GROMACS .gro file of C-alpha atoms in nm:
model
  494
    1MET     CA    1   4.496  -3.304  -0.539
    2LYS     CA    2   4.187  -3.315  -0.325
    3ARG     CA    3   4.327  -2.988  -0.158
    4ILE     CA    4   4.363  -2.818  -0.473
    5LEU     CA    5   4.019  -2.907  -0.602
    6SER     CA    6   3.869  -2.799  -0.254
    7PHE     CA    7   4.055  -2.473  -0.278
    8LEU     CA    8   3.932  -2.410  -0.645
    9PHE     CA    9   3.598  -2.485  -0.522
   10LEU     CA   10   3.587  -2.236  -0.253
   11VAL     CA   11   3.765  -1.969  -0.492
   12SER     CA   12   3.478  -2.018  -0.736
   13ILE     CA   13   3.204  -1.979  -0.460
   14PHE     CA   14   3.385  -1.668  -0.338
   15HIS     CA   15   3.399  -1.546  -0.693
   16LEU     CA   16   3.021  -1.589  -0.761
   17ASN     CA   17   2.933  -1.438  -0.423
   18ALA     CA   18   3.135  -1.133  -0.498
   19GLN     CA   19   3.026  -1.109  -0.845
   20THR     CA   20   2.766  -0.830  -0.956
   21PHE     CA   21   2.515  -0.810  -1.245
   22THR     CA   22   2.355  -0.509  -1.399
   23LEU     CA   23   1.991  -0.443  -1.367
   24THR     CA   24   1.865  -0.182  -1.640
   25VAL     CA   25   1.535  -0.017  -1.585
   26ASN     CA   26   1.392   0.144  -1.886
   27ASN     CA   27   1.150   0.428  -1.861
   28GLY     CA   28   1.189   0.418  -1.483
   29TYR     CA   29   1.425   0.406  -1.198
   30GLY     CA   30   1.606   0.146  -0.997
   31SER     CA   31   1.905   0.066  -1.249
   32GLY     CA   32   2.238  -0.048  -1.085
   33ASN     CA   33   2.484  -0.316  -1.034
   34PHE     CA   34   2.374  -0.580  -0.778
   35LYS     CA   35   2.471  -0.935  -0.637
   36ALA     CA   36   2.253  -1.219  -0.705
   37GLY     CA   37   1.979  -1.249  -0.453
   38ASP     CA   38   1.954  -0.885  -0.384
   39THR     CA   39   1.614  -0.732  -0.370
   40ILE     CA   40   1.579  -0.396  -0.555
   41HIS     CA   41   1.292  -0.140  -0.531
   42ILE     CA   42   1.204  -0.047  -0.900
   43TYR     CA   43   0.972   0.235  -0.997
   44SER     CA   44   0.812   0.350  -1.326
   45ARG     CA   45   0.886   0.716  -1.418
   46GLU     CA   46   0.654   0.977  -1.321
   47GLU     CA   47   0.307   0.989  -1.474
   48LYS     CA   48   0.209   1.303  -1.681
   49ILE     CA   49  -0.147   1.428  -1.606
   50THR     CA   50  -0.292   1.231  -1.898
   51GLU     CA   51  -0.104   0.915  -1.850
   52VAL     CA   52  -0.113   0.629  -1.597
   53PHE     CA   53   0.106   0.322  -1.548
   54ASP     CA   54   0.026  -0.009  -1.730
   55TYR     CA   55   0.277  -0.288  -1.664
   56TRP     CA   56   0.651  -0.396  -1.659
   57SER     CA   57   0.798  -0.611  -1.944
   58GLY     CA   58   1.124  -0.780  -1.957
   59ASP     CA   59   1.239  -1.025  -1.696
   60THR     CA   60   0.914  -1.033  -1.529
   61THR     CA   61   0.965  -1.349  -1.346
   62GLN     CA   62   1.180  -1.173  -1.112
   63ILE     CA   63   0.924  -0.890  -1.056
   64ALA     CA   64   0.711  -0.911  -0.749
   65ASP     CA   65   0.414  -0.751  -0.923
   66PRO     CA   66   0.439  -0.676  -1.274
   67GLU     CA   67   0.117  -0.449  -1.243
   68ASP     CA   68   0.237  -0.219  -0.971
   69TRP     CA   69   0.428   0.100  -1.073
   70HIS     CA   70   0.658   0.059  -0.763
   71THR     CA   71   0.774  -0.318  -0.694
   72GLN     CA   72   1.059  -0.511  -0.623
   73PHE     CA   73   1.299  -0.705  -0.841
   74LEU     CA   74   1.489  -1.021  -0.730
   75MET     CA   75   1.838  -1.003  -0.896
   76PRO     CA   76   1.924  -1.332  -1.075
   77SER     CA   77   2.270  -1.437  -1.149
   78LYS     CA   78   2.281  -1.256  -1.498
   79ASN     CA   79   2.224  -0.890  -1.628
   80SER     CA   80   1.867  -0.821  -1.663
   81THR     CA   81   1.641  -0.557  -1.820
   82VAL     CA   82   1.285  -0.454  -1.740
   83THR     CA   83   1.065  -0.176  -1.897
   84ALA     CA   84   0.788   0.029  -1.736
   85HIS     CA   85   0.492   0.087  -1.990
   86LEU     CA   86   0.230   0.376  -1.924
   87GLN     CA   87  -0.086   0.429  -2.124
   88ASN     CA   88  -0.269   0.737  -2.227
   89LEU     CA   89  -0.615   0.810  -2.072
   90PRO     CA   90  -0.902   0.844  -2.297
   91PRO     CA   91  -0.976   1.192  -2.440
   92TYR     CA   92  -1.305   1.209  -2.254
   93ALA     CA   93  -1.151   1.129  -1.911
   94ASN     CA   94  -1.283   1.446  -1.748
   95LEU     CA   95  -1.434   1.453  -1.386
   96GLN     CA   96  -1.752   1.652  -1.347
   97PHE     CA   97  -1.853   1.836  -1.043
   98GLU     CA   98  -2.166   1.944  -0.891
   99LYS     CA   99  -2.400   1.942  -0.581
  100ILE     CA  100  -2.677   1.685  -0.564
  101LYS     CA  101  -2.984   1.750  -0.359
  102THR     CA  102  -3.052   1.446  -0.115
  103LYS     CA  103  -3.271   1.417   0.185
  104PHE     CA  104  -3.029   1.584   0.430
  105ALA     CA  105  -2.788   1.822   0.222
  106ASN     CA  106  -2.693   1.938  -0.121
  107LYS     CA  107  -2.403   1.699  -0.154
  108PRO     CA  108  -2.083   1.791  -0.338
  109VAL     CA  109  -1.975   1.529  -0.563
  110TYR     CA  110  -1.703   1.470  -0.835
  111TYR     CA  111  -1.782   1.185  -1.076
  112TYR     CA  112  -1.695   1.011  -1.413
  113PHE     CA  113  -1.906   0.811  -1.645
  114PRO     CA  114  -1.762   0.691  -1.973
  115PRO     CA  115  -1.972   0.821  -2.288
  116LYS     CA  116  -2.253   0.588  -2.399
  117GLY     CA  117  -2.136   0.315  -2.596
  118GLN     CA  118  -1.823   0.285  -2.405
  119LYS     CA  119  -1.736  -0.013  -2.179
  120VAL     CA  120  -1.811   0.025  -1.796
  121LYS     CA  121  -1.746  -0.238  -1.550
  122ALA     CA  122  -1.891  -0.092  -1.232
  123LEU     CA  123  -1.938   0.248  -1.049
  124VAL     CA  124  -1.655   0.295  -0.782
  125TRP     CA  125  -1.727   0.526  -0.487
  126LEU     CA  126  -1.424   0.665  -0.283
  127PHE     CA  127  -1.461   0.754   0.070
  128HIS     CA  128  -1.224   1.015   0.241
  129GLY     CA  129  -1.084   0.952   0.605
  130SER     CA  130  -1.168   1.128   0.932
  131GLY     CA  131  -1.161   1.505   0.887
  132GLY     CA  132  -1.149   1.484   0.515
  133SER     CA  133  -1.381   1.603   0.255
  134VAL     CA  134  -1.489   1.561  -0.122
  135ASN     CA  135  -1.143   1.700  -0.202
  136SER     CA  136  -0.938   1.458  -0.030
  137PHE     CA  137  -0.882   1.204  -0.306
  138ILE     CA  138  -0.924   1.482  -0.576
  139GLY     CA  139  -0.655   1.718  -0.451
  140GLN     CA  140  -0.381   1.459  -0.354
  141LEU     CA  141  -0.149   1.274  -0.577
  142GLU     CA  142  -0.201   0.923  -0.442
  143GLY     CA  143  -0.588   0.974  -0.490
  144GLN     CA  144  -0.545   1.106  -0.838
  145THR     CA  145  -0.326   0.820  -0.934
  146ILE     CA  146  -0.593   0.564  -0.813
  147ILE     CA  147  -0.857   0.755  -1.002
  148LYS     CA  148  -0.669   0.763  -1.329
  149ALA     CA  149  -0.615   0.369  -1.305
  150LEU     CA  150  -0.993   0.334  -1.233
  151ILE     CA  151  -1.064   0.534  -1.548
  152ALA     CA  152  -0.800   0.361  -1.762
  153ASN     CA  153  -0.958   0.024  -1.648
  154ASP     CA  154  -1.313   0.109  -1.759
  155TYR     CA  155  -1.475   0.205  -1.426
  156ALA     CA  156  -1.695   0.491  -1.351
  157MET     CA  157  -1.613   0.670  -1.028
  158ALA     CA  158  -1.765   0.916  -0.768
  159VAL     CA  159  -1.631   1.096  -0.486
  160SER     CA  160  -1.851   1.246  -0.223
  161GLU     CA  161  -1.831   1.335   0.143
  162CYS     CA  162  -1.959   1.252   0.473
  163ASP     CA  163  -2.280   1.430   0.609
  164GLU     CA  164  -2.097   1.551   0.901
  165ARG     CA  165  -1.849   1.712   0.688
  166THR     CA  166  -2.106   1.883   0.457
  167LEU     CA  167  -2.312   2.010   0.759
  168ASN     CA  168  -2.013   2.050   0.970
  169THR     CA  169  -2.198   1.882   1.250
  170ASP     CA  170  -2.058   1.589   1.477
  171PHE     CA  171  -2.399   1.393   1.466
  172ASN     CA  172  -2.285   1.119   1.698
  173SER     CA  173  -2.085   1.339   1.925
  174ASP     CA  174  -1.780   1.113   1.876
  175GLY     CA  175  -1.524   1.414   1.843
  176ASN     CA  176  -1.482   1.330   1.473
  177ILE     CA  177  -1.619   1.437   1.151
  178ARG     CA  178  -1.645   1.127   0.945
  179TRP     CA  179  -1.844   0.867   0.792
  180ASP     CA  180  -2.110   0.692   0.995
  181TYR     CA  181  -1.988   0.308   0.999
  182THR     CA  182  -2.214   0.166   1.281
  183LEU     CA  183  -2.463  -0.075   1.181
  184ARG     CA  184  -2.813   0.039   1.248
  185PRO     CA  185  -3.138  -0.171   1.316
  186ASP     CA  186  -3.289   0.000   1.018
  187SER     CA  187  -2.966  -0.109   0.809
  188THR     CA  188  -2.939   0.278   0.704
  189SER     CA  189  -2.785   0.583   0.803
  190ARG     CA  190  -2.775   0.930   0.680
  191ASP     CA  191  -2.461   0.869   0.466
  192MET     CA  192  -2.604   0.539   0.322
  193GLN     CA  193  -2.929   0.730   0.234
  194ASN     CA  194  -2.751   1.014   0.068
  195LEU     CA  195  -2.545   0.774  -0.147
  196THR     CA  196  -2.866   0.591  -0.250
  197THR     CA  197  -3.005   0.928  -0.351
  198MET     CA  198  -2.712   1.013  -0.574
  199VAL     CA  199  -2.705   0.682  -0.720
  200ASP     CA  200  -3.093   0.738  -0.805
  201THR     CA  201  -2.995   1.056  -0.937
  202PHE     CA  202  -2.739   0.918  -1.176
  203ILE     CA  203  -2.975   0.651  -1.297
  204GLN     CA  204  -3.246   0.902  -1.375
  205ARG     CA  205  -2.990   1.117  -1.588
  206GLY     CA  206  -2.921   0.795  -1.792
  207TYR     CA  207  -2.548   0.785  -1.657
  208MET     CA  208  -2.581   0.435  -1.538
  209ASN     CA  209  -2.857   0.155  -1.523
  210ALA     CA  210  -2.970   0.017  -1.217
  211SER     CA  211  -2.804  -0.320  -1.295
  212LEU     CA  212  -2.452  -0.172  -1.294
  213PRO     CA  213  -2.242  -0.307  -1.011
  214MET     CA  214  -2.113  -0.089  -0.736
  215MET     CA  215  -1.793  -0.104  -0.544
  216SER     CA  216  -1.598   0.121  -0.296
  217ILE     CA  217  -1.252   0.229  -0.175
  218GLY     CA  218  -1.219   0.389   0.138
  219PHE     CA  219  -0.940   0.536   0.363
  220SER     CA  220  -0.944   0.502   0.765
  221ALA     CA  221  -1.292   0.572   0.886
  222GLY     CA  222  -1.384   0.577   0.516
  223GLY     CA  223  -1.231   0.247   0.480
  224ALA     CA  224  -1.453   0.096   0.759
  225PHE     CA  225  -1.752   0.257   0.592
  226SER     CA  226  -1.633   0.097   0.254
  227LEU     CA  227  -1.666  -0.269   0.394
  228LEU     CA  228  -1.985  -0.192   0.611
  229ASN     CA  229  -2.183   0.032   0.353
  230GLY     CA  230  -2.077  -0.207   0.073
  231PHE     CA  231  -2.230  -0.497   0.268
  232VAL     CA  232  -2.544  -0.313   0.366
  233LEU     CA  233  -2.607  -0.168   0.018
  234ASN     CA  234  -2.515  -0.482  -0.188
  235PHE     CA  235  -2.184  -0.366  -0.337
  236THR     CA  236  -1.983  -0.622  -0.521
  237ARG     CA  237  -1.638  -0.522  -0.382
  238GLY     CA  238  -1.502  -0.327  -0.066
  239ILE     CA  239  -1.158  -0.193  -0.034
  240ASP     CA  240  -1.013  -0.061   0.294
  241PHE     CA  241  -0.708   0.138   0.339
  242CYS     CA  242  -0.567   0.189   0.696
  243SER     CA  243  -0.867   0.072   0.887
  244GLN     CA  244  -0.925  -0.234   1.089
  245GLY     CA  245  -1.285  -0.268   0.938
  246THR     CA  246  -1.592  -0.339   1.169
  247PHE     CA  247  -1.680  -0.647   1.355
  248ALA     CA  248  -2.028  -0.651   1.200
  249ALA     CA  249  -1.887  -0.679   0.854
  250ALA     CA  250  -1.614  -0.940   0.940
  251GLU     CA  251  -1.910  -1.140   1.091
  252ASN     CA  252  -2.165  -1.089   0.837
  253SER     CA  253  -2.056  -0.959   0.495
  254THR     CA  254  -2.041  -1.185   0.203
  255MET     CA  255  -1.896  -0.900  -0.020
  256PRO     CA  256  -1.538  -0.965  -0.142
  257SER     CA  257  -1.326  -0.725   0.092
  258GLN     CA  258  -0.964  -0.619   0.048
  259PHE     CA  259  -0.741  -0.469   0.331
  260PHE     CA  260  -0.456  -0.230   0.264
  261MET     CA  261  -0.266  -0.196   0.584
  262SER     CA  262   0.049   0.011   0.657
  263PHE     CA  263   0.301  -0.144   0.877
  264ASP     CA  264   0.405   0.149   1.089
  265ASP     CA  265   0.066   0.308   1.108
  266ASN     CA  266   0.094   0.607   1.330
  267HIS     CA  267  -0.288   0.669   1.395
  268PRO     CA  268  -0.399   0.631   1.759
  269ASP     CA  269  -0.705   0.447   1.663
  270VAL     CA  270  -0.506   0.211   1.435
  271GLY     CA  271  -0.134   0.159   1.480
  272LYS     CA  272   0.008  -0.219   1.507
  273PRO     CA  273  -0.307  -0.325   1.714
  274GLY     CA  274  -0.539  -0.214   1.454
  275ASN     CA  275  -0.317  -0.397   1.190
  276ASP     CA  276  -0.346  -0.699   1.394
  277THR     CA  277  -0.723  -0.645   1.432
  278ALA     CA  278  -0.767  -0.611   1.057
  279TYR     CA  279  -0.582  -0.929   0.983
  280GLN     CA  280  -0.806  -1.099   1.240
  281ASN     CA  281  -1.115  -0.956   1.056
  282TYR     CA  282  -0.963  -1.076   0.738
  283THR     CA  283  -0.945  -1.431   0.874
  284LYS     CA  284  -1.299  -1.419   0.988
  285PHE     CA  285  -1.402  -1.336   0.620
  286LEU     CA  286  -1.194  -1.638   0.499
  287SER     CA  287  -1.324  -1.860   0.782
  288ARG     CA  288  -1.679  -1.804   0.655
  289GLY     CA  289  -1.587  -1.867   0.301
  290VAL     CA  290  -1.589  -1.518   0.193
  291CYS     CA  291  -1.327  -1.386  -0.037
  292ALA     CA  292  -1.088  -1.154   0.126
  293ARG     CA  293  -0.735  -1.030   0.064
  294PHE     CA  294  -0.494  -0.867   0.316
  295ASN     CA  295  -0.186  -0.668   0.207
  296MET     CA  296   0.063  -0.483   0.419
  297TRP     CA  297   0.280  -0.185   0.307
  298TYR     CA  298   0.610  -0.122   0.435
  299LYS     CA  299   0.839   0.196   0.435
  300SER     CA  300   1.013   0.205   0.111
  301PRO     CA  301   1.337   0.402  -0.037
  302LEU     CA  302   1.331   0.741  -0.195
  303TYR     CA  303   1.548   0.821  -0.488
  304PRO     CA  304   1.670   1.144  -0.622
  305GLN     CA  305   1.387   1.192  -0.904
  306PHE     CA  306   1.115   1.052  -0.672
  307PHE     CA  307   0.965   1.405  -0.621
  308LYS     CA  308   0.924   1.448  -0.987
  309ARG     CA  309   0.592   1.283  -0.929
  310ILE     CA  310   0.475   1.620  -0.751
  311ASN     CA  311   0.330   1.866  -1.014
  312GLY     CA  312   0.572   2.159  -1.106
  313ILE     CA  313   0.900   1.975  -0.970
  314ASP     CA  314   1.159   1.880  -1.232
  315SER     CA  315   1.459   1.667  -1.196
  316THR     CA  316   1.683   1.926  -1.071
  317HIS     CA  317   1.451   2.047  -0.796
  318SER     CA  318   1.370   1.694  -0.687
  319ALA     CA  319   1.735   1.615  -0.652
  320LYS     CA  320   1.747   1.911  -0.454
  321ILE     CA  321   1.486   1.796  -0.230
  322PHE     CA  322   1.647   1.459  -0.205
  323ASN     CA  323   2.003   1.603  -0.084
  324ASP     CA  324   1.818   1.821   0.174
  325LEU     CA  325   1.676   1.514   0.331
  326LYS     CA  326   2.001   1.322   0.306
  327SER     CA  327   2.182   1.627   0.465
  328MET     CA  328   1.949   1.646   0.745
  329ASN     CA  329   2.003   1.275   0.806
  330ALA     CA  330   1.637   1.213   0.747
  331LEU     CA  331   1.707   0.900   0.534
  332ASN     CA  332   1.893   0.604   0.625
  333THR     CA  333   2.179   0.440   0.438
  334GLY     CA  334   1.906   0.263   0.204
  335ASN     CA  335   1.748   0.605   0.134
  336VAL     CA  336   1.419   0.496   0.340
  337PRO     CA  337   1.265   0.788   0.520
  338ILE     CA  338   1.344   0.779   0.909
  339PHE     CA  339   1.204   1.131   1.023
  340ASN     CA  340   0.851   1.221   1.029
  341PRO     CA  341   0.737   1.516   0.854
  342ASP     CA  342   0.713   1.726   1.168
  343LYS     CA  343   1.084   1.669   1.259
  344ILE     CA  344   1.177   1.763   0.911
  345LYS     CA  345   0.993   2.101   0.922
  346ALA     CA  346   1.155   2.148   1.252
  347LEU     CA  347   1.495   2.104   1.094
  348PHE     CA  348   1.398   2.319   0.805
  349ILE     CA  349   1.276   2.619   1.017
  350ALA     CA  350   1.588   2.624   1.216
  351ASN     CA  351   1.794   2.668   0.923
  352PRO     CA  352   1.587   2.739   0.586
  353SER     CA  353   1.884   2.890   0.390
  354LYS     CA  354   2.059   2.542   0.425
  355TYR     CA  355   1.781   2.351   0.248
  356THR     CA  356   1.745   2.511  -0.088
  357GLY     CA  357   1.516   2.246  -0.245
  358LEU     CA  358   1.253   2.265   0.051
  359ALA     CA  359   1.297   2.640   0.059
  360THR     CA  360   1.165   2.663  -0.280
  361LEU     CA  361   0.854   2.483  -0.256
  362ASP     CA  362   0.508   2.642  -0.279
  363SER     CA  363   0.242   2.582  -0.031
  364ILE     CA  364   0.071   2.309  -0.257
  365GLN     CA  365   0.411   2.115  -0.324
  366ALA     CA  366   0.499   2.133   0.052
  367ALA     CA  367   0.166   1.978   0.149
  368GLU     CA  368   0.208   1.710  -0.136
  369LEU     CA  369   0.566   1.627  -0.004
  370GLU     CA  370   0.436   1.569   0.333
  371ASP     CA  371   0.186   1.329   0.207
  372GLN     CA  372   0.453   1.151   0.013
  373LEU     CA  373   0.676   1.116   0.325
  374LEU     CA  374   0.389   0.968   0.512
  375VAL     CA  375   0.337   0.727   0.253
  376MET     CA  376   0.701   0.623   0.211
  377LEU     CA  377   0.723   0.598   0.612
  378ALA     CA  378   0.442   0.346   0.609
  379PHE     CA  379   0.228   0.575   0.816
  380HIS     CA  380  -0.128   0.641   0.836
  381HIS     CA  381  -0.213   0.718   0.451
  382TYR     CA  382  -0.352   0.552   0.145
  383HIS     CA  383  -0.134   0.506  -0.153
  384SER     CA  384  -0.127   0.417  -0.517
  385HIS     CA  385   0.180   0.190  -0.503
  386TYR     CA  386  -0.040  -0.133  -0.500
  387ASN     CA  387  -0.276  -0.016  -0.783
  388GLY     CA  388  -0.202  -0.339  -0.982
  389LYS     CA  389  -0.350  -0.553  -0.661
  390LEU     CA  390  -0.624  -0.297  -0.626
  391ILE     CA  391  -0.739  -0.299  -0.972
  392ARG     CA  392  -0.705  -0.692  -0.994
  393PHE     CA  393  -0.925  -0.725  -0.690
  394LEU     CA  394  -1.201  -0.492  -0.836
  395ASN     CA  395  -1.172  -0.717  -1.184
  396GLU     CA  396  -1.168  -1.044  -1.054
  397ALA     CA  397  -1.198  -1.057  -0.657
  398CYS     CA  398  -0.998  -1.384  -0.556
  399GLY     CA  399  -1.015  -1.536  -0.907
  400SER     CA  400  -0.640  -1.484  -0.956
  401LEU     CA  401  -0.490  -1.389  -0.614
  402SER     CA  402  -0.339  -1.674  -0.388
  403THR     CA  403  -0.096  -1.522  -0.145
  404PRO     CA  404  -0.278  -1.516   0.190
  405VAL     CA  405  -0.098  -1.248   0.378
  406SER     CA  406   0.087  -0.999   0.166
  407GLU     CA  407   0.030  -1.029  -0.216
  408ILE     CA  408   0.377  -0.889  -0.281
  409LYS     CA  409   0.605  -1.190  -0.352
  410THR     CA  410   0.846  -1.258  -0.073
  411VAL     CA  411   1.177  -1.446  -0.150
  412ASN     CA  412   1.301  -1.617   0.177
  413HIS     CA  413   1.662  -1.538   0.233
  414PHE     CA  414   1.633  -1.691   0.564
  415LYS     CA  415   1.556  -2.028   0.694
  416ILE     CA  416   1.415  -2.161   1.030
  417TYR     CA  417   1.499  -2.459   1.229
  418PRO     CA  418   1.370  -2.698   1.383
  419ASN     CA  419   1.027  -2.681   1.238
  420PRO     CA  420   0.847  -2.798   1.429
  421ALA     CA  421   0.995  -2.623   1.702
  422GLN     CA  422   0.945  -2.650   2.109
  423GLN     CA  423   1.144  -2.391   2.304
  424THR     CA  424   1.384  -2.231   2.068
  425LEU     CA  425   1.411  -2.141   1.715
  426THR     CA  426   1.702  -2.084   1.509
  427LEU     CA  427   1.708  -1.845   1.216
  428LYS     CA  428   1.967  -1.882   0.927
  429LEU     CA  429   2.015  -1.515   0.801
  430PRO     CA  430   2.179  -1.395   0.489
  431GLU     CA  431   2.581  -1.433   0.476
  432GLU     CA  432   2.628  -1.059   0.420
  433ARG     CA  433   2.698  -0.748   0.639
  434PRO     CA  434   2.510  -0.759   0.959
  435GLN     CA  435   2.156  -0.590   0.946
  436ASN     CA  436   1.868  -0.518   1.161
  437TYR     CA  437   1.565  -0.729   1.121
  438GLN     CA  438   1.224  -0.722   1.262
  439LEU     CA  439   1.033  -1.057   1.306
  440ASP     CA  440   0.662  -1.072   1.392
  441ALA     CA  441   0.466  -1.383   1.426
  442PHE     CA  442   0.094  -1.417   1.380
  443ASP     CA  443  -0.153  -1.690   1.483
  444LEU     CA  444  -0.412  -1.820   1.259
  445ALA     CA  445  -0.657  -1.577   1.420
  446GLY     CA  446  -0.445  -1.307   1.288
  447ARG     CA  447  -0.317  -1.197   1.639
  448ARG     CA  448   0.040  -1.099   1.685
  449SER     CA  449   0.190  -1.387   1.904
  450PHE     CA  450   0.551  -1.264   1.956
  451SER     CA  451   0.807  -1.030   1.818
  452PHE     CA  452   1.177  -0.979   1.798
  453SER     CA  453   1.401  -0.701   1.702
  454ILE     CA  454   1.710  -0.836   1.594
  455LYS     CA  455   2.002  -0.607   1.596
  456GLU     CA  456   2.314  -0.605   1.360
  457SER     CA  457   2.286  -0.986   1.281
  458SER     CA  458   2.410  -1.213   1.004
  459GLY     CA  459   2.449  -1.585   0.995
  460SER     CA  460   2.270  -1.800   1.251
  461ILE     CA  461   2.103  -1.666   1.561
  462THR     CA  462   1.893  -1.870   1.817
  463LEU     CA  463   1.573  -1.736   1.969
  464ASN     CA  464   1.389  -1.846   2.293
  465LEU     CA  465   1.012  -1.869   2.203
  466PRO     CA  466   0.792  -1.725   2.485
  467ALA     CA  467   0.721  -1.960   2.752
  468GLY     CA  468   0.330  -1.917   2.724
  469LEU     CA  469   0.328  -1.974   2.330
  470SER     CA  470   0.076  -2.237   2.256
  471SER     CA  471   0.101  -2.522   2.009
  472GLY     CA  472  -0.008  -2.445   1.681
  473ILE     CA  473   0.071  -2.285   1.350
  474TYR     CA  474   0.225  -1.947   1.315
  475PHE     CA  475   0.291  -1.712   1.013
  476LEU     CA  476   0.634  -1.539   1.039
  477LEU     CA  477   0.709  -1.201   0.868
  478MET     CA  478   1.037  -1.057   0.868
  479HIS     CA  479   1.176  -0.758   0.705
  480ASP     CA  480   1.525  -0.604   0.705
  481GLU     CA  481   1.646  -0.244   0.707
  482LYS     CA  482   1.651  -0.237   0.319
  483ASN     CA  483   1.251  -0.327   0.346
  484ASN     CA  484   1.331  -0.682   0.204
  485GLN     CA  485   1.047  -0.899   0.309
  486PHE     CA  486   1.048  -1.255   0.404
  487SER     CA  487   0.800  -1.502   0.526
  488GLU     CA  488   0.780  -1.847   0.659
  489THR     CA  489   0.530  -2.080   0.828
  490LEU     CA  490   0.612  -2.207   1.177
  491GLU     CA  491   0.460  -2.499   1.375
  492VAL     CA  492   0.525  -2.500   1.748
  493VAL     CA  493   0.469  -2.823   1.926
  494ARG     CA  494   0.458  -2.805   2.322
   0.00000   0.00000   0.00000
């Protein structure tokens, strides 16, 4: 009898493990049949020019972030439905462009202020990266999506450019055209003085009053400038995409600051060392009691309709582009990009007639496709995929955010033991087909302490901890080839 019961128990467990459940994604993408415990990327449908994503409804307890248009869903042991909701922009949501005279130049600037009588929370400045211009955010889909989210959430916004770009002069002879993010003895720079003059102009015209809070979002060198400029000019929030920030800001600023880093950043001045430094600067803010948040972006899968986000591309054309990428093996089995845009270009040039979807792109669409691939590869590029996190930070700073390293929910499909550990660490991995994993460990100062690349593994695996590893607490961050993300805290006792 006991043998029969044991057999029936094993059969029931096997049946549960093999059973699949249906996820239905309304007004978006990601529907399918999945096993309980699977992590699925879900995406809102593409926005029209007058729309912006609002929120997810349905089984939101399983959604990593219901306010991000692209997020993750943890499949429960039941059928589930989620729905993406978009909202229309206000009819007065139009950007203005002009050149405003400052001390050093006539500065090109795009700006938006709600009409008088409409709610406005703050003025948000957007700062381009090295080599960029006033058109960098305005002319790219990711920047446009961020701007629409700002407008929909009652923010005024302005985009200008660094003085080196306007005057086409490398004033500090560093070989780059970019914002000046060095802290000067007089606490000002040409760029900061220009911003102050433009703000004074807005005030004089009655677009804003002097008490309106100011905030900023910057990319790369513009990200470093966002955190330093905000500190010097008394901004109330600063957001930094793909820059480690500056020592001066991390050691002195009291402005709430948020980092958005890309895991596979390929910029020679950033990369993984820069990500480590950004995390270290984040912990410096925290150690001084300053509100700060750190978010890591990882490479993510494409789907046949993904390129409908690009203006002028319909479902049929998007599917052709997707199939072109598949046929040149530019995507892995999970449809995550693995070739950089240069390699894709080379393959296309070698045989253009084979890739009909890519061949029918115009120059603007081709440039946008390259940007989208850089984002989905988690290379050096800002993005709108974490717009929910970005807007919440602007709205509330640290009021509602609690996850310290990556605000995205991570569900632990792996366990570690022993914990505390001394010389070895055993990982209990998911019992499914073998996968590749990347494990990174960070100390409390944000420095990467050790890493392991785990090839084609499942079940349990034992790792030898580095001989020189000190006793202490370490944050473990692991992701698999499907870009599922797992985290644990490890104590090492030596």
